[in-house]
Amino acid sequence: MEKKRVFSGVQPTGNIHLGNYIGALKQFVNLQDEMDCVYCIVDMHSITVPQDPKQLRETTLDVAALYLAVGLDPKKSIIFVQSTVPQHAELSWILTCNAYMGELGRMTQFKDKGKGSDSAGAGLFTYPILMAADILLYKAHLVPVGNDQKQHIEITRDLANRFNHKYGDTFVIPDYKGIEVGARIMALDDPLKKMSKSAENIHSRISLLDSPDKVKKSIMKATTDSEGVIRLDWENKPGVSNLLTIYSAFTDRKIDDIVGQYEGAGYGQLKKDLVEIINESLTPIRKAFEEKRNSEELMDILKDGRERASEIAEQTMKEVRDKVGFIRM
Ligand code: TYM
Protein backbone atom coordinates (compact mmCIF):
# COMPACT_ATOMS: atom_id res chain seq x y z
CA MET A 1 0.00 0.00 0.00
CA GLU A 2 1.19 3.48 -0.80
CA LYS A 3 2.19 5.66 2.12
CA LYS A 4 -0.13 8.48 3.05
CA ARG A 5 1.06 11.96 2.23
CA VAL A 6 1.61 14.61 4.89
CA PHE A 7 1.98 18.33 4.22
CA SER A 8 2.67 21.17 6.62
CA GLY A 9 4.40 24.51 6.79
CA VAL A 10 5.80 27.13 9.13
CA GLN A 11 6.06 30.85 8.47
CA PRO A 12 9.59 32.24 8.53
CA THR A 13 8.59 35.10 10.80
CA GLY A 14 9.98 35.75 14.23
CA ASN A 15 11.51 33.07 16.34
CA ILE A 16 10.10 29.58 16.35
CA HIS A 17 8.79 28.94 19.86
CA LEU A 18 7.72 26.06 22.07
CA GLY A 19 4.16 26.23 20.73
CA ASN A 20 5.39 25.73 17.17
CA TYR A 21 7.66 22.96 18.34
CA ILE A 22 5.14 21.03 20.40
CA GLY A 23 2.10 21.69 18.19
CA ALA A 24 3.80 21.15 14.85
CA LEU A 25 7.53 20.41 14.46
CA LYS A 26 7.59 17.50 16.87
CA GLN A 27 4.75 15.90 14.94
CA PHE A 28 6.60 16.50 11.66
CA VAL A 29 9.54 14.49 12.94
CA ASN A 30 7.37 11.69 14.32
CA LEU A 31 5.53 11.27 11.04
CA GLN A 32 8.48 11.11 8.70
CA ASP A 33 9.17 7.40 9.17
CA GLU A 34 5.66 6.20 8.42
CA MET A 35 4.46 8.70 5.85
CA ASP A 36 5.45 10.51 2.72
CA CYS A 37 6.15 13.94 4.19
CA VAL A 38 6.42 17.33 2.52
CA TYR A 39 7.44 20.25 4.75
CA CYS A 40 7.46 23.80 3.54
CA ILE A 41 8.76 27.15 4.72
CA VAL A 42 5.87 29.38 3.78
CA ASP A 43 7.54 32.69 2.95
CA MET A 44 4.64 33.79 0.72
CA HIS A 45 2.33 33.68 3.73
CA SER A 46 4.74 35.84 5.68
CA ILE A 47 4.44 38.76 3.27
CA THR A 48 0.73 39.11 4.09
CA VAL A 49 2.11 41.46 6.74
CA PRO A 50 5.05 43.84 6.17
CA GLN A 51 8.50 42.19 6.10
CA ASP A 52 12.01 43.52 5.73
CA PRO A 53 13.28 41.69 2.59
CA LYS A 54 16.78 41.11 3.94
CA GLN A 55 15.44 39.83 7.21
CA LEU A 56 12.95 37.56 5.45
CA ARG A 57 15.75 35.86 3.51
CA GLU A 58 17.61 35.26 6.79
CA THR A 59 14.64 33.92 8.70
CA THR A 60 13.70 31.65 5.78
CA LEU A 61 17.10 29.98 6.08
CA ASP A 62 16.80 29.99 9.89
CA VAL A 63 13.59 27.96 9.72
CA ALA A 64 15.14 25.59 7.17
CA ALA A 65 18.08 25.03 9.54
CA LEU A 66 15.71 24.57 12.46
CA TYR A 67 13.74 21.96 10.54
CA LEU A 68 16.97 19.99 10.25
CA ALA A 69 18.03 20.74 13.82
CA VAL A 70 14.85 19.31 15.34
CA GLY A 71 15.36 16.11 13.37
CA LEU A 72 13.81 16.39 9.92
CA ASP A 73 15.79 14.25 7.54
CA PRO A 74 15.92 15.44 3.91
CA LYS A 75 16.34 11.84 2.81
CA LYS A 76 12.97 11.01 4.29
CA SER A 77 11.08 14.28 3.92
CA ILE A 78 10.87 16.90 1.19
CA ILE A 79 11.98 20.23 2.65
CA PHE A 80 11.52 23.32 0.50
CA VAL A 81 10.65 27.01 0.35
CA GLN A 82 7.16 27.89 -0.88
CA SER A 83 8.14 30.78 -3.19
CA THR A 84 10.56 28.53 -5.10
CA VAL A 85 7.63 26.47 -6.42
CA PRO A 86 5.41 28.94 -8.35
CA GLN A 87 2.59 26.42 -8.71
CA HIS A 88 1.48 27.45 -5.19
CA ALA A 89 0.57 30.91 -6.45
CA GLU A 90 -0.99 29.49 -9.60
CA LEU A 91 -3.30 27.08 -7.79
CA SER A 92 -4.09 29.74 -5.23
CA TRP A 93 -5.54 31.95 -7.98
CA ILE A 94 -7.71 29.17 -9.37
CA LEU A 95 -9.02 28.37 -5.90
CA THR A 96 -9.61 32.09 -5.28
CA CYS A 97 -12.00 32.07 -8.21
CA ASN A 98 -13.92 29.31 -6.46
CA ALA A 99 -13.96 30.80 -2.96
CA TYR A 100 -16.59 33.04 -1.36
CA MET A 101 -16.10 36.37 0.36
CA GLY A 102 -18.41 35.19 3.15
CA GLU A 103 -16.41 32.11 4.09
CA LEU A 104 -13.15 34.08 4.05
CA GLY A 105 -14.69 36.83 6.16
CA ARG A 106 -15.54 34.27 8.84
CA MET A 107 -11.92 33.24 9.37
CA THR A 108 -10.90 34.20 12.91
CA GLN A 109 -7.30 34.89 11.90
CA PHE A 110 -8.48 37.54 9.43
CA LYS A 111 -10.80 39.05 11.99
CA ASP A 112 -7.94 39.20 14.53
CA LYS A 113 -5.26 40.51 12.23
CA GLY A 114 -7.39 42.65 9.91
CA LYS A 115 -9.32 44.24 12.81
CA GLY A 116 -12.12 45.22 10.45
CA SER A 117 -9.97 47.96 8.94
CA ASP A 118 -10.45 49.16 5.35
CA SER A 119 -6.71 49.05 4.93
CA ALA A 120 -6.35 45.42 6.08
CA GLY A 121 -4.28 43.66 3.42
CA ALA A 122 -6.12 41.69 0.75
CA GLY A 123 -3.42 39.04 1.19
CA LEU A 124 -4.51 38.59 4.80
CA PHE A 125 -8.03 38.00 3.53
CA THR A 126 -7.03 35.39 0.94
CA TYR A 127 -4.37 33.82 3.21
CA PRO A 128 -6.42 30.62 3.79
CA ILE A 129 -6.72 30.07 0.03
CA LEU A 130 -2.95 30.06 -0.40
CA MET A 131 -2.78 27.63 2.50
CA ALA A 132 -5.37 25.41 0.81
CA ALA A 133 -3.32 25.54 -2.39
CA ASP A 134 -0.22 24.42 -0.44
CA ILE A 135 -2.01 21.37 0.87
CA LEU A 136 -4.06 20.41 -2.19
CA LEU A 137 -1.16 20.74 -4.61
CA TYR A 138 0.47 17.73 -2.93
CA LYS A 139 -2.80 15.83 -2.47
CA ALA A 140 -1.96 15.52 1.20
CA HIS A 141 -4.07 13.24 3.39
CA LEU A 142 -2.91 14.66 6.70
CA VAL A 143 -1.92 18.13 7.88
CA PRO A 144 -0.11 18.20 11.23
CA VAL A 145 -0.68 21.64 12.76
CA GLY A 146 -1.56 23.30 16.05
CA ASN A 147 -5.15 23.83 16.99
CA ASP A 148 -5.11 27.49 15.79
CA GLN A 149 -4.97 26.25 12.18
CA LYS A 150 -7.99 23.97 12.41
CA GLN A 151 -10.34 26.47 10.79
CA HIS A 152 -7.94 26.79 7.86
CA ILE A 153 -8.00 23.03 7.33
CA GLU A 154 -11.79 23.15 7.31
CA ILE A 155 -11.90 25.76 4.56
CA THR A 156 -9.30 23.73 2.65
CA ARG A 157 -11.66 20.76 2.76
CA ASP A 158 -14.55 22.93 1.59
CA LEU A 159 -12.55 24.33 -1.31
CA ALA A 160 -11.37 20.86 -2.33
CA ASN A 161 -14.88 19.41 -2.21
CA ARG A 162 -16.26 22.33 -4.19
CA PHE A 163 -13.60 21.97 -6.88
CA ASN A 164 -14.11 18.21 -7.08
CA HIS A 165 -17.85 18.71 -7.52
CA LYS A 166 -17.51 21.35 -10.15
CA TYR A 167 -14.67 19.90 -12.22
CA GLY A 168 -14.57 16.22 -11.30
CA ASP A 169 -12.52 14.33 -8.75
CA THR A 170 -9.13 15.99 -8.45
CA PHE A 171 -8.09 16.73 -4.90
CA VAL A 172 -7.69 14.54 -1.83
CA ILE A 173 -9.77 15.86 1.08
CA PRO A 174 -7.19 16.40 3.82
CA ASP A 175 -7.60 15.78 7.53
CA TYR A 176 -6.42 17.92 10.41
CA LYS A 177 -3.82 16.06 12.45
CA GLY A 178 -3.49 17.42 15.94
CA ILE A 179 -2.02 16.02 19.10
CA GLU A 180 -3.94 15.26 22.25
CA VAL A 181 -1.73 17.23 24.57
CA GLY A 182 -0.11 20.46 23.43
CA ALA A 183 -2.11 21.41 20.34
CA ARG A 184 -2.43 24.83 21.89
CA ILE A 185 0.42 26.02 24.09
CA MET A 186 -0.48 29.17 25.96
CA ALA A 187 1.54 32.33 26.62
CA LEU A 188 3.62 32.04 29.78
CA ASP A 189 2.72 35.51 31.03
CA ASP A 190 -0.97 35.25 30.14
CA PRO A 191 -2.19 31.65 29.87
CA LEU A 192 -5.51 32.77 28.42
CA LYS A 193 -3.77 33.72 25.17
CA LYS A 194 -1.91 31.35 22.88
CA MET A 195 1.87 31.53 22.78
CA SER A 196 2.71 33.61 19.71
CA LYS A 197 5.71 34.86 17.79
CA SER A 198 4.48 38.43 17.82
CA ALA A 199 3.60 39.11 21.49
CA GLU A 200 5.54 42.05 22.86
CA ASN A 201 6.70 40.46 26.11
CA ILE A 202 9.62 38.14 25.30
CA HIS A 203 8.86 36.19 28.46
CA SER A 204 5.47 35.22 27.06
CA ARG A 205 7.26 32.61 24.96
CA ILE A 206 10.37 30.48 24.83
CA SER A 207 12.08 30.38 21.46
CA LEU A 208 13.93 27.24 20.46
CA LEU A 209 17.11 29.29 20.22
CA ASP A 210 16.78 31.07 23.57
CA SER A 211 19.75 30.78 25.92
CA PRO A 212 19.44 28.50 28.98
CA ASP A 213 19.34 31.63 31.11
CA LYS A 214 16.45 33.12 29.16
CA VAL A 215 14.55 29.80 29.43
CA LYS A 216 15.04 29.92 33.18
CA LYS A 217 13.84 33.51 33.47
CA SER A 218 10.75 32.94 31.34
CA ILE A 219 9.67 29.80 33.18
CA MET A 220 10.38 31.16 36.65
CA LYS A 221 8.32 34.28 35.81
CA ALA A 222 5.45 32.26 34.30
CA THR A 223 2.03 33.19 35.63
CA THR A 224 0.47 30.58 37.93
CA ASP A 225 -2.13 31.08 40.68
CA SER A 226 -2.30 31.35 44.45
CA GLU A 227 -3.71 27.91 45.25
CA GLY A 228 -0.32 26.25 45.43
CA VAL A 229 -1.56 22.82 44.29
CA ILE A 230 -0.20 21.16 41.15
CA ARG A 231 -3.03 19.72 39.10
CA LEU A 232 -4.53 19.97 35.64
CA ASP A 233 -7.48 22.36 35.58
CA TRP A 234 -7.62 24.57 32.49
CA GLU A 235 -10.55 26.56 33.72
CA ASN A 236 -9.25 27.56 37.12
CA LYS A 237 -5.52 26.98 36.74
CA PRO A 238 -4.55 27.72 33.12
CA GLY A 239 -0.98 28.71 34.00
CA VAL A 240 -0.16 25.52 35.89
CA SER A 241 -2.03 23.43 33.30
CA ASN A 242 0.08 25.00 30.57
CA LEU A 243 3.31 24.22 32.43
CA LEU A 244 2.18 20.63 32.95
CA THR A 245 1.39 20.36 29.24
CA ILE A 246 4.84 21.60 28.26
CA TYR A 247 6.37 19.22 30.80
CA SER A 248 4.41 16.31 29.34
CA ALA A 249 5.36 17.19 25.74
CA PHE A 250 9.07 17.29 26.54
CA THR A 251 9.15 14.12 28.61
CA ASP A 252 6.50 12.09 26.73
CA ARG A 253 4.99 11.35 30.12
CA LYS A 254 1.28 11.41 30.95
CA ILE A 255 0.10 14.49 32.84
CA ASP A 256 -1.50 12.31 35.56
CA ASP A 257 1.83 10.71 36.18
CA ILE A 258 3.57 14.08 36.50
CA VAL A 259 0.85 15.40 38.82
CA GLY A 260 1.36 12.31 40.99
CA GLN A 261 5.07 12.96 41.21
CA TYR A 262 4.52 16.54 42.43
CA GLU A 263 1.91 15.81 45.06
CA GLY A 264 2.64 18.12 47.98
CA ALA A 265 5.35 20.01 46.07
CA GLY A 266 5.23 23.71 45.24
CA TYR A 267 5.23 25.58 41.93
CA GLY A 268 8.88 26.53 42.45
CA GLN A 269 9.98 22.90 42.28
CA LEU A 270 7.87 22.20 39.21
CA LYS A 271 9.29 25.24 37.45
CA LYS A 272 12.87 24.45 38.40
CA ASP A 273 12.58 20.93 37.03
CA LEU A 274 10.85 22.16 33.91
CA VAL A 275 13.69 24.59 33.19
CA GLU A 276 16.11 21.68 33.28
CA ILE A 277 13.93 19.48 31.12
CA ILE A 278 13.49 22.17 28.47
CA ASN A 279 17.16 23.08 28.42
CA GLU A 280 18.16 19.47 28.10
CA SER A 281 16.08 19.20 24.95
CA LEU A 282 16.92 22.59 23.51
CA THR A 283 20.69 22.48 23.96
CA PRO A 284 21.27 19.85 21.24
CA ILE A 285 18.76 21.64 18.96
CA ARG A 286 20.63 24.94 19.38
CA LYS A 287 23.92 23.22 18.62
CA ALA A 288 22.59 21.45 15.55
CA PHE A 289 21.03 24.71 14.39
CA GLU A 290 24.40 26.51 14.42
CA GLU A 291 25.97 23.71 12.42
CA LYS A 292 23.19 23.43 9.84
CA ARG A 293 22.67 27.16 9.46
CA ASN A 294 26.31 27.71 8.56
CA SER A 295 26.69 24.66 6.34
CA GLU A 296 26.80 24.77 2.55
CA GLU A 297 24.59 21.73 2.55
CA LEU A 298 21.57 23.84 3.57
CA MET A 299 21.06 25.42 0.15
CA ASP A 300 21.57 22.06 -1.59
CA ILE A 301 18.86 20.51 0.57
CA LEU A 302 16.45 23.32 -0.34
CA LYS A 303 17.28 23.01 -4.04
CA ASP A 304 16.74 19.27 -3.96
CA GLY A 305 13.50 19.84 -2.04
CA ARG A 306 12.34 22.36 -4.64
CA GLU A 307 12.92 19.83 -7.41
CA ARG A 308 11.09 17.03 -5.69
CA ALA A 309 8.21 19.31 -4.66
CA SER A 310 7.95 20.85 -8.16
CA GLU A 311 7.56 17.48 -9.75
CA ILE A 312 4.51 16.65 -7.65
CA ALA A 313 3.11 20.19 -7.91
CA GLU A 314 3.42 20.29 -11.70
CA GLN A 315 1.69 16.95 -12.07
CA THR A 316 -1.28 18.25 -10.09
CA MET A 317 -1.32 21.54 -12.00
CA LYS A 318 -1.40 19.80 -15.38
CA GLU A 319 -4.56 18.07 -14.26
CA VAL A 320 -6.04 21.26 -12.80
CA ARG A 321 -5.29 23.40 -15.88
CA ASP A 322 -6.98 20.82 -18.09
CA LYS A 323 -10.01 20.63 -15.85
CA VAL A 324 -10.61 24.38 -15.69
CA GLY A 325 -10.25 24.72 -19.46
CA PHE A 326 -6.85 26.30 -19.99
CA ILE A 327 -5.24 25.39 -23.32
CA ARG A 328 -2.25 23.09 -23.55
CA MET A 329 0.82 24.07 -25.54
P1 TYM B 1 2.66 29.37 11.96
O1 TYM B 1 3.92 29.68 11.26
O2 TYM B 1 1.95 30.46 12.67
O3 TYM B 1 2.89 28.22 13.01
C1 TYM B 1 3.54 27.03 12.69
C2 TYM B 1 2.87 25.86 13.37
O4 TYM B 1 2.90 26.03 14.79
C3 TYM B 1 1.59 25.85 15.33
N1 TYM B 1 1.43 26.73 16.50
C4 TYM B 1 1.10 26.30 17.73
N2 TYM B 1 0.86 25.07 18.21
C5 TYM B 1 0.57 24.96 19.52
N3 TYM B 1 0.53 26.04 20.36
C6 TYM B 1 0.76 27.29 19.92
N4 TYM B 1 0.75 28.33 20.76
C7 TYM B 1 1.07 27.46 18.54
N5 TYM B 1 1.38 28.55 17.77
C8 TYM B 1 1.58 28.07 16.53
C9 TYM B 1 0.67 26.26 14.19
O5 TYM B 1 -0.62 25.71 14.37
C10 TYM B 1 1.39 25.71 12.99
O6 TYM B 1 1.11 24.33 12.84
N6 TYM B 1 -0.83 29.15 8.37
C11 TYM B 1 0.26 28.41 8.99
C12 TYM B 1 1.37 28.05 8.02
C13 TYM B 1 0.93 27.33 6.79
C14 TYM B 1 0.54 25.96 6.71
C15 TYM B 1 0.28 25.72 5.34
C16 TYM B 1 0.42 24.95 7.65
C17 TYM B 1 0.87 27.84 5.52
N7 TYM B 1 0.48 26.88 4.66
C18 TYM B 1 -0.15 24.47 4.88
C19 TYM B 1 -0.02 23.68 7.20
C20 TYM B 1 -0.29 23.47 5.85
C21 TYM B 1 0.90 29.29 10.07
O7 TYM B 1 0.81 30.48 10.03
O8 TYM B 1 1.66 28.63 10.96
Coordinates of C-alpha atoms and ligand atoms in Angstrom, one line a residue:
M1 CA 0.0 0.0 0.0
E2 CA 1.2 3.5 -0.8
K3 CA 2.2 5.7 2.1
K4 CA -0.1 8.5 3.1
R5 CA 1.1 12.0 2.2
V6 CA 1.6 14.6 4.9
F7 CA 2.0 18.3 4.2
S8 CA 2.7 21.2 6.6
G9 CA 4.4 24.5 6.8
V10 CA 5.8 27.1 9.1
Q11 CA 6.1 30.9 8.5
P12 CA 9.6 32.2 8.5
T13 CA 8.6 35.1 10.8
G14 CA 10.0 35.8 14.2
N15 CA 11.5 33.1 16.3
I16 CA 10.1 29.6 16.4
H17 CA 8.8 28.9 19.9
L18 CA 7.7 26.1 22.1
G19 CA 4.2 26.2 20.7
N20 CA 5.4 25.7 17.2
Y21 CA 7.7 23.0 18.3
I22 CA 5.1 21.0 20.4
G23 CA 2.1 21.7 18.2
A24 CA 3.8 21.2 14.8
L25 CA 7.5 20.4 14.5
K26 CA 7.6 17.5 16.9
Q27 CA 4.7 15.9 14.9
F28 CA 6.6 16.5 11.7
V29 CA 9.5 14.5 12.9
N30 CA 7.4 11.7 14.3
L31 CA 5.5 11.3 11.0
Q32 CA 8.5 11.1 8.7
D33 CA 9.2 7.4 9.2
E34 CA 5.7 6.2 8.4
M35 CA 4.5 8.7 5.8
D36 CA 5.5 10.5 2.7
C37 CA 6.2 13.9 4.2
V38 CA 6.4 17.3 2.5
Y39 CA 7.4 20.2 4.7
C40 CA 7.5 23.8 3.5
I41 CA 8.8 27.2 4.7
V42 CA 5.9 29.4 3.8
D43 CA 7.5 32.7 2.9
M44 CA 4.6 33.8 0.7
H45 CA 2.3 33.7 3.7
S46 CA 4.7 35.8 5.7
I47 CA 4.4 38.8 3.3
T48 CA 0.7 39.1 4.1
V49 CA 2.1 41.5 6.7
P50 CA 5.1 43.8 6.2
Q51 CA 8.5 42.2 6.1
D52 CA 12.0 43.5 5.7
P53 CA 13.3 41.7 2.6
K54 CA 16.8 41.1 3.9
Q55 CA 15.4 39.8 7.2
L56 CA 12.9 37.6 5.4
R57 CA 15.7 35.9 3.5
E58 CA 17.6 35.3 6.8
T59 CA 14.6 33.9 8.7
T60 CA 13.7 31.6 5.8
L61 CA 17.1 30.0 6.1
D62 CA 16.8 30.0 9.9
V63 CA 13.6 28.0 9.7
A64 CA 15.1 25.6 7.2
A65 CA 18.1 25.0 9.5
L66 CA 15.7 24.6 12.5
Y67 CA 13.7 22.0 10.5
L68 CA 17.0 20.0 10.3
A69 CA 18.0 20.7 13.8
V70 CA 14.8 19.3 15.3
G71 CA 15.4 16.1 13.4
L72 CA 13.8 16.4 9.9
D73 CA 15.8 14.3 7.5
P74 CA 15.9 15.4 3.9
K75 CA 16.3 11.8 2.8
K76 CA 13.0 11.0 4.3
S77 CA 11.1 14.3 3.9
I78 CA 10.9 16.9 1.2
I79 CA 12.0 20.2 2.7
F80 CA 11.5 23.3 0.5
V81 CA 10.6 27.0 0.4
Q82 CA 7.2 27.9 -0.9
S83 CA 8.1 30.8 -3.2
T84 CA 10.6 28.5 -5.1
V85 CA 7.6 26.5 -6.4
P86 CA 5.4 28.9 -8.4
Q87 CA 2.6 26.4 -8.7
H88 CA 1.5 27.5 -5.2
A89 CA 0.6 30.9 -6.5
E90 CA -1.0 29.5 -9.6
L91 CA -3.3 27.1 -7.8
S92 CA -4.1 29.7 -5.2
W93 CA -5.5 32.0 -8.0
I94 CA -7.7 29.2 -9.4
L95 CA -9.0 28.4 -5.9
T96 CA -9.6 32.1 -5.3
C97 CA -12.0 32.1 -8.2
N98 CA -13.9 29.3 -6.5
A99 CA -14.0 30.8 -3.0
Y100 CA -16.6 33.0 -1.4
M101 CA -16.1 36.4 0.4
G102 CA -18.4 35.2 3.1
E103 CA -16.4 32.1 4.1
L104 CA -13.2 34.1 4.1
G105 CA -14.7 36.8 6.2
R106 CA -15.5 34.3 8.8
M107 CA -11.9 33.2 9.4
T108 CA -10.9 34.2 12.9
Q109 CA -7.3 34.9 11.9
F110 CA -8.5 37.5 9.4
K111 CA -10.8 39.1 12.0
D112 CA -7.9 39.2 14.5
K113 CA -5.3 40.5 12.2
G114 CA -7.4 42.6 9.9
K115 CA -9.3 44.2 12.8
G116 CA -12.1 45.2 10.5
S117 CA -10.0 48.0 8.9
D118 CA -10.4 49.2 5.4
S119 CA -6.7 49.0 4.9
A120 CA -6.4 45.4 6.1
G121 CA -4.3 43.7 3.4
A122 CA -6.1 41.7 0.7
G123 CA -3.4 39.0 1.2
L124 CA -4.5 38.6 4.8
F125 CA -8.0 38.0 3.5
T126 CA -7.0 35.4 0.9
Y127 CA -4.4 33.8 3.2
P128 CA -6.4 30.6 3.8
I129 CA -6.7 30.1 0.0
L130 CA -2.9 30.1 -0.4
M131 CA -2.8 27.6 2.5
A132 CA -5.4 25.4 0.8
A133 CA -3.3 25.5 -2.4
D134 CA -0.2 24.4 -0.4
I135 CA -2.0 21.4 0.9
L136 CA -4.1 20.4 -2.2
L137 CA -1.2 20.7 -4.6
Y138 CA 0.5 17.7 -2.9
K139 CA -2.8 15.8 -2.5
A140 CA -2.0 15.5 1.2
H141 CA -4.1 13.2 3.4
L142 CA -2.9 14.7 6.7
V143 CA -1.9 18.1 7.9
P144 CA -0.1 18.2 11.2
V145 CA -0.7 21.6 12.8
G146 CA -1.6 23.3 16.0
N147 CA -5.2 23.8 17.0
D148 CA -5.1 27.5 15.8
Q149 CA -5.0 26.3 12.2
K150 CA -8.0 24.0 12.4
Q151 CA -10.3 26.5 10.8
H152 CA -7.9 26.8 7.9
I153 CA -8.0 23.0 7.3
E154 CA -11.8 23.1 7.3
I155 CA -11.9 25.8 4.6
T156 CA -9.3 23.7 2.6
R157 CA -11.7 20.8 2.8
D158 CA -14.6 22.9 1.6
L159 CA -12.6 24.3 -1.3
A160 CA -11.4 20.9 -2.3
N161 CA -14.9 19.4 -2.2
R162 CA -16.3 22.3 -4.2
F163 CA -13.6 22.0 -6.9
N164 CA -14.1 18.2 -7.1
H165 CA -17.9 18.7 -7.5
K166 CA -17.5 21.4 -10.2
Y167 CA -14.7 19.9 -12.2
G168 CA -14.6 16.2 -11.3
D169 CA -12.5 14.3 -8.7
T170 CA -9.1 16.0 -8.5
F171 CA -8.1 16.7 -4.9
V172 CA -7.7 14.5 -1.8
I173 CA -9.8 15.9 1.1
P174 CA -7.2 16.4 3.8
D175 CA -7.6 15.8 7.5
Y176 CA -6.4 17.9 10.4
K177 CA -3.8 16.1 12.4
G178 CA -3.5 17.4 15.9
I179 CA -2.0 16.0 19.1
E180 CA -3.9 15.3 22.3
V181 CA -1.7 17.2 24.6
G182 CA -0.1 20.5 23.4
A183 CA -2.1 21.4 20.3
R184 CA -2.4 24.8 21.9
I185 CA 0.4 26.0 24.1
M186 CA -0.5 29.2 26.0
A187 CA 1.5 32.3 26.6
L188 CA 3.6 32.0 29.8
D189 CA 2.7 35.5 31.0
D190 CA -1.0 35.2 30.1
P191 CA -2.2 31.7 29.9
L192 CA -5.5 32.8 28.4
K193 CA -3.8 33.7 25.2
K194 CA -1.9 31.3 22.9
M195 CA 1.9 31.5 22.8
S196 CA 2.7 33.6 19.7
K197 CA 5.7 34.9 17.8
S198 CA 4.5 38.4 17.8
A199 CA 3.6 39.1 21.5
E200 CA 5.5 42.1 22.9
N201 CA 6.7 40.5 26.1
I202 CA 9.6 38.1 25.3
H203 CA 8.9 36.2 28.5
S204 CA 5.5 35.2 27.1
R205 CA 7.3 32.6 25.0
I206 CA 10.4 30.5 24.8
S207 CA 12.1 30.4 21.5
L208 CA 13.9 27.2 20.5
L209 CA 17.1 29.3 20.2
D210 CA 16.8 31.1 23.6
S211 CA 19.8 30.8 25.9
P212 CA 19.4 28.5 29.0
D213 CA 19.3 31.6 31.1
K214 CA 16.4 33.1 29.2
V215 CA 14.6 29.8 29.4
K216 CA 15.0 29.9 33.2
K217 CA 13.8 33.5 33.5
S218 CA 10.7 32.9 31.3
I219 CA 9.7 29.8 33.2
M220 CA 10.4 31.2 36.7
K221 CA 8.3 34.3 35.8
A222 CA 5.4 32.3 34.3
T223 CA 2.0 33.2 35.6
T224 CA 0.5 30.6 37.9
D225 CA -2.1 31.1 40.7
S226 CA -2.3 31.3 44.5
E227 CA -3.7 27.9 45.2
G228 CA -0.3 26.2 45.4
V229 CA -1.6 22.8 44.3
I230 CA -0.2 21.2 41.1
R231 CA -3.0 19.7 39.1
L232 CA -4.5 20.0 35.6
D233 CA -7.5 22.4 35.6
W234 CA -7.6 24.6 32.5
E235 CA -10.6 26.6 33.7
N236 CA -9.2 27.6 37.1
K237 CA -5.5 27.0 36.7
P238 CA -4.6 27.7 33.1
G239 CA -1.0 28.7 34.0
V240 CA -0.2 25.5 35.9
S241 CA -2.0 23.4 33.3
N242 CA 0.1 25.0 30.6
L243 CA 3.3 24.2 32.4
L244 CA 2.2 20.6 32.9
T245 CA 1.4 20.4 29.2
I246 CA 4.8 21.6 28.3
Y247 CA 6.4 19.2 30.8
S248 CA 4.4 16.3 29.3
A249 CA 5.4 17.2 25.7
F250 CA 9.1 17.3 26.5
T251 CA 9.2 14.1 28.6
D252 CA 6.5 12.1 26.7
R253 CA 5.0 11.4 30.1
K254 CA 1.3 11.4 30.9
I255 CA 0.1 14.5 32.8
D256 CA -1.5 12.3 35.6
D257 CA 1.8 10.7 36.2
I258 CA 3.6 14.1 36.5
V259 CA 0.9 15.4 38.8
G260 CA 1.4 12.3 41.0
Q261 CA 5.1 13.0 41.2
Y262 CA 4.5 16.5 42.4
E263 CA 1.9 15.8 45.1
G264 CA 2.6 18.1 48.0
A265 CA 5.4 20.0 46.1
G266 CA 5.2 23.7 45.2
Y267 CA 5.2 25.6 41.9
G268 CA 8.9 26.5 42.5
Q269 CA 10.0 22.9 42.3
L270 CA 7.9 22.2 39.2
K271 CA 9.3 25.2 37.4
K272 CA 12.9 24.4 38.4
D273 CA 12.6 20.9 37.0
L274 CA 10.8 22.2 33.9
V275 CA 13.7 24.6 33.2
E276 CA 16.1 21.7 33.3
I277 CA 13.9 19.5 31.1
I278 CA 13.5 22.2 28.5
N279 CA 17.2 23.1 28.4
E280 CA 18.2 19.5 28.1
S281 CA 16.1 19.2 25.0
L282 CA 16.9 22.6 23.5
T283 CA 20.7 22.5 24.0
P284 CA 21.3 19.9 21.2
I285 CA 18.8 21.6 19.0
R286 CA 20.6 24.9 19.4
K287 CA 23.9 23.2 18.6
A288 CA 22.6 21.4 15.5
F289 CA 21.0 24.7 14.4
E290 CA 24.4 26.5 14.4
E291 CA 26.0 23.7 12.4
K292 CA 23.2 23.4 9.8
R293 CA 22.7 27.2 9.5
N294 CA 26.3 27.7 8.6
S295 CA 26.7 24.7 6.3
E296 CA 26.8 24.8 2.5
E297 CA 24.6 21.7 2.5
L298 CA 21.6 23.8 3.6
M299 CA 21.1 25.4 0.1
D300 CA 21.6 22.1 -1.6
I301 CA 18.9 20.5 0.6
L302 CA 16.5 23.3 -0.3
K303 CA 17.3 23.0 -4.0
D304 CA 16.7 19.3 -4.0
G305 CA 13.5 19.8 -2.0
R306 CA 12.3 22.4 -4.6
E307 CA 12.9 19.8 -7.4
R308 CA 11.1 17.0 -5.7
A309 CA 8.2 19.3 -4.7
S310 CA 8.0 20.8 -8.2
E311 CA 7.6 17.5 -9.7
I312 CA 4.5 16.7 -7.7
A313 CA 3.1 20.2 -7.9
E314 CA 3.4 20.3 -11.7
Q315 CA 1.7 17.0 -12.1
T316 CA -1.3 18.3 -10.1
M317 CA -1.3 21.5 -12.0
K318 CA -1.4 19.8 -15.4
E319 CA -4.6 18.1 -14.3
V320 CA -6.0 21.3 -12.8
R321 CA -5.3 23.4 -15.9
D322 CA -7.0 20.8 -18.1
K323 CA -10.0 20.6 -15.9
V324 CA -10.6 24.4 -15.7
G325 CA -10.2 24.7 -19.5
F326 CA -6.8 26.3 -20.0
I327 CA -5.2 25.4 -23.3
R328 CA -2.3 23.1 -23.5
M329 CA 0.8 24.1 -25.5
Ligands
TYM1 P1 2.7 29.4 12.0 O1 3.9 29.7 11.3 O2 1.9 30.5 12.7 O3 2.9 28.2 13.0 C1 3.5 27.0 12.7 C2 2.9 25.9 13.4 O4 2.9 26.0 14.8 C3 1.6 25.9 15.3 N1 1.4 26.7 16.5 C4 1.1 26.3 17.7 N2 0.9 25.1 18.2 C5 0.6 25.0 19.5 N3 0.5 26.0 20.4 C6 0.8 27.3 19.9 N4 0.8 28.3 20.8 C7 1.1 27.5 18.5 N5 1.4 28.5 17.8 C8 1.6 28.1 16.5 C9 0.7 26.3 14.2 O5 -0.6 25.7 14.4 C10 1.4 25.7 13.0 O6 1.1 24.3 12.8 N6 -0.8 29.1 8.4 C11 0.3 28.4 9.0 C12 1.4 28.0 8.0 C13 0.9 27.3 6.8 C14 0.5 26.0 6.7 C15 0.3 25.7 5.3 C16 0.4 24.9 7.7 C17 0.9 27.8 5.5 N7 0.5 26.9 4.7 C18 -0.2 24.5 4.9 C19 0.0 23.7 7.2 C20 -0.3 23.5 5.8 C21 0.9 29.3 10.1 O7 0.8 30.5 10.0 O8 1.7 28.6 11.0

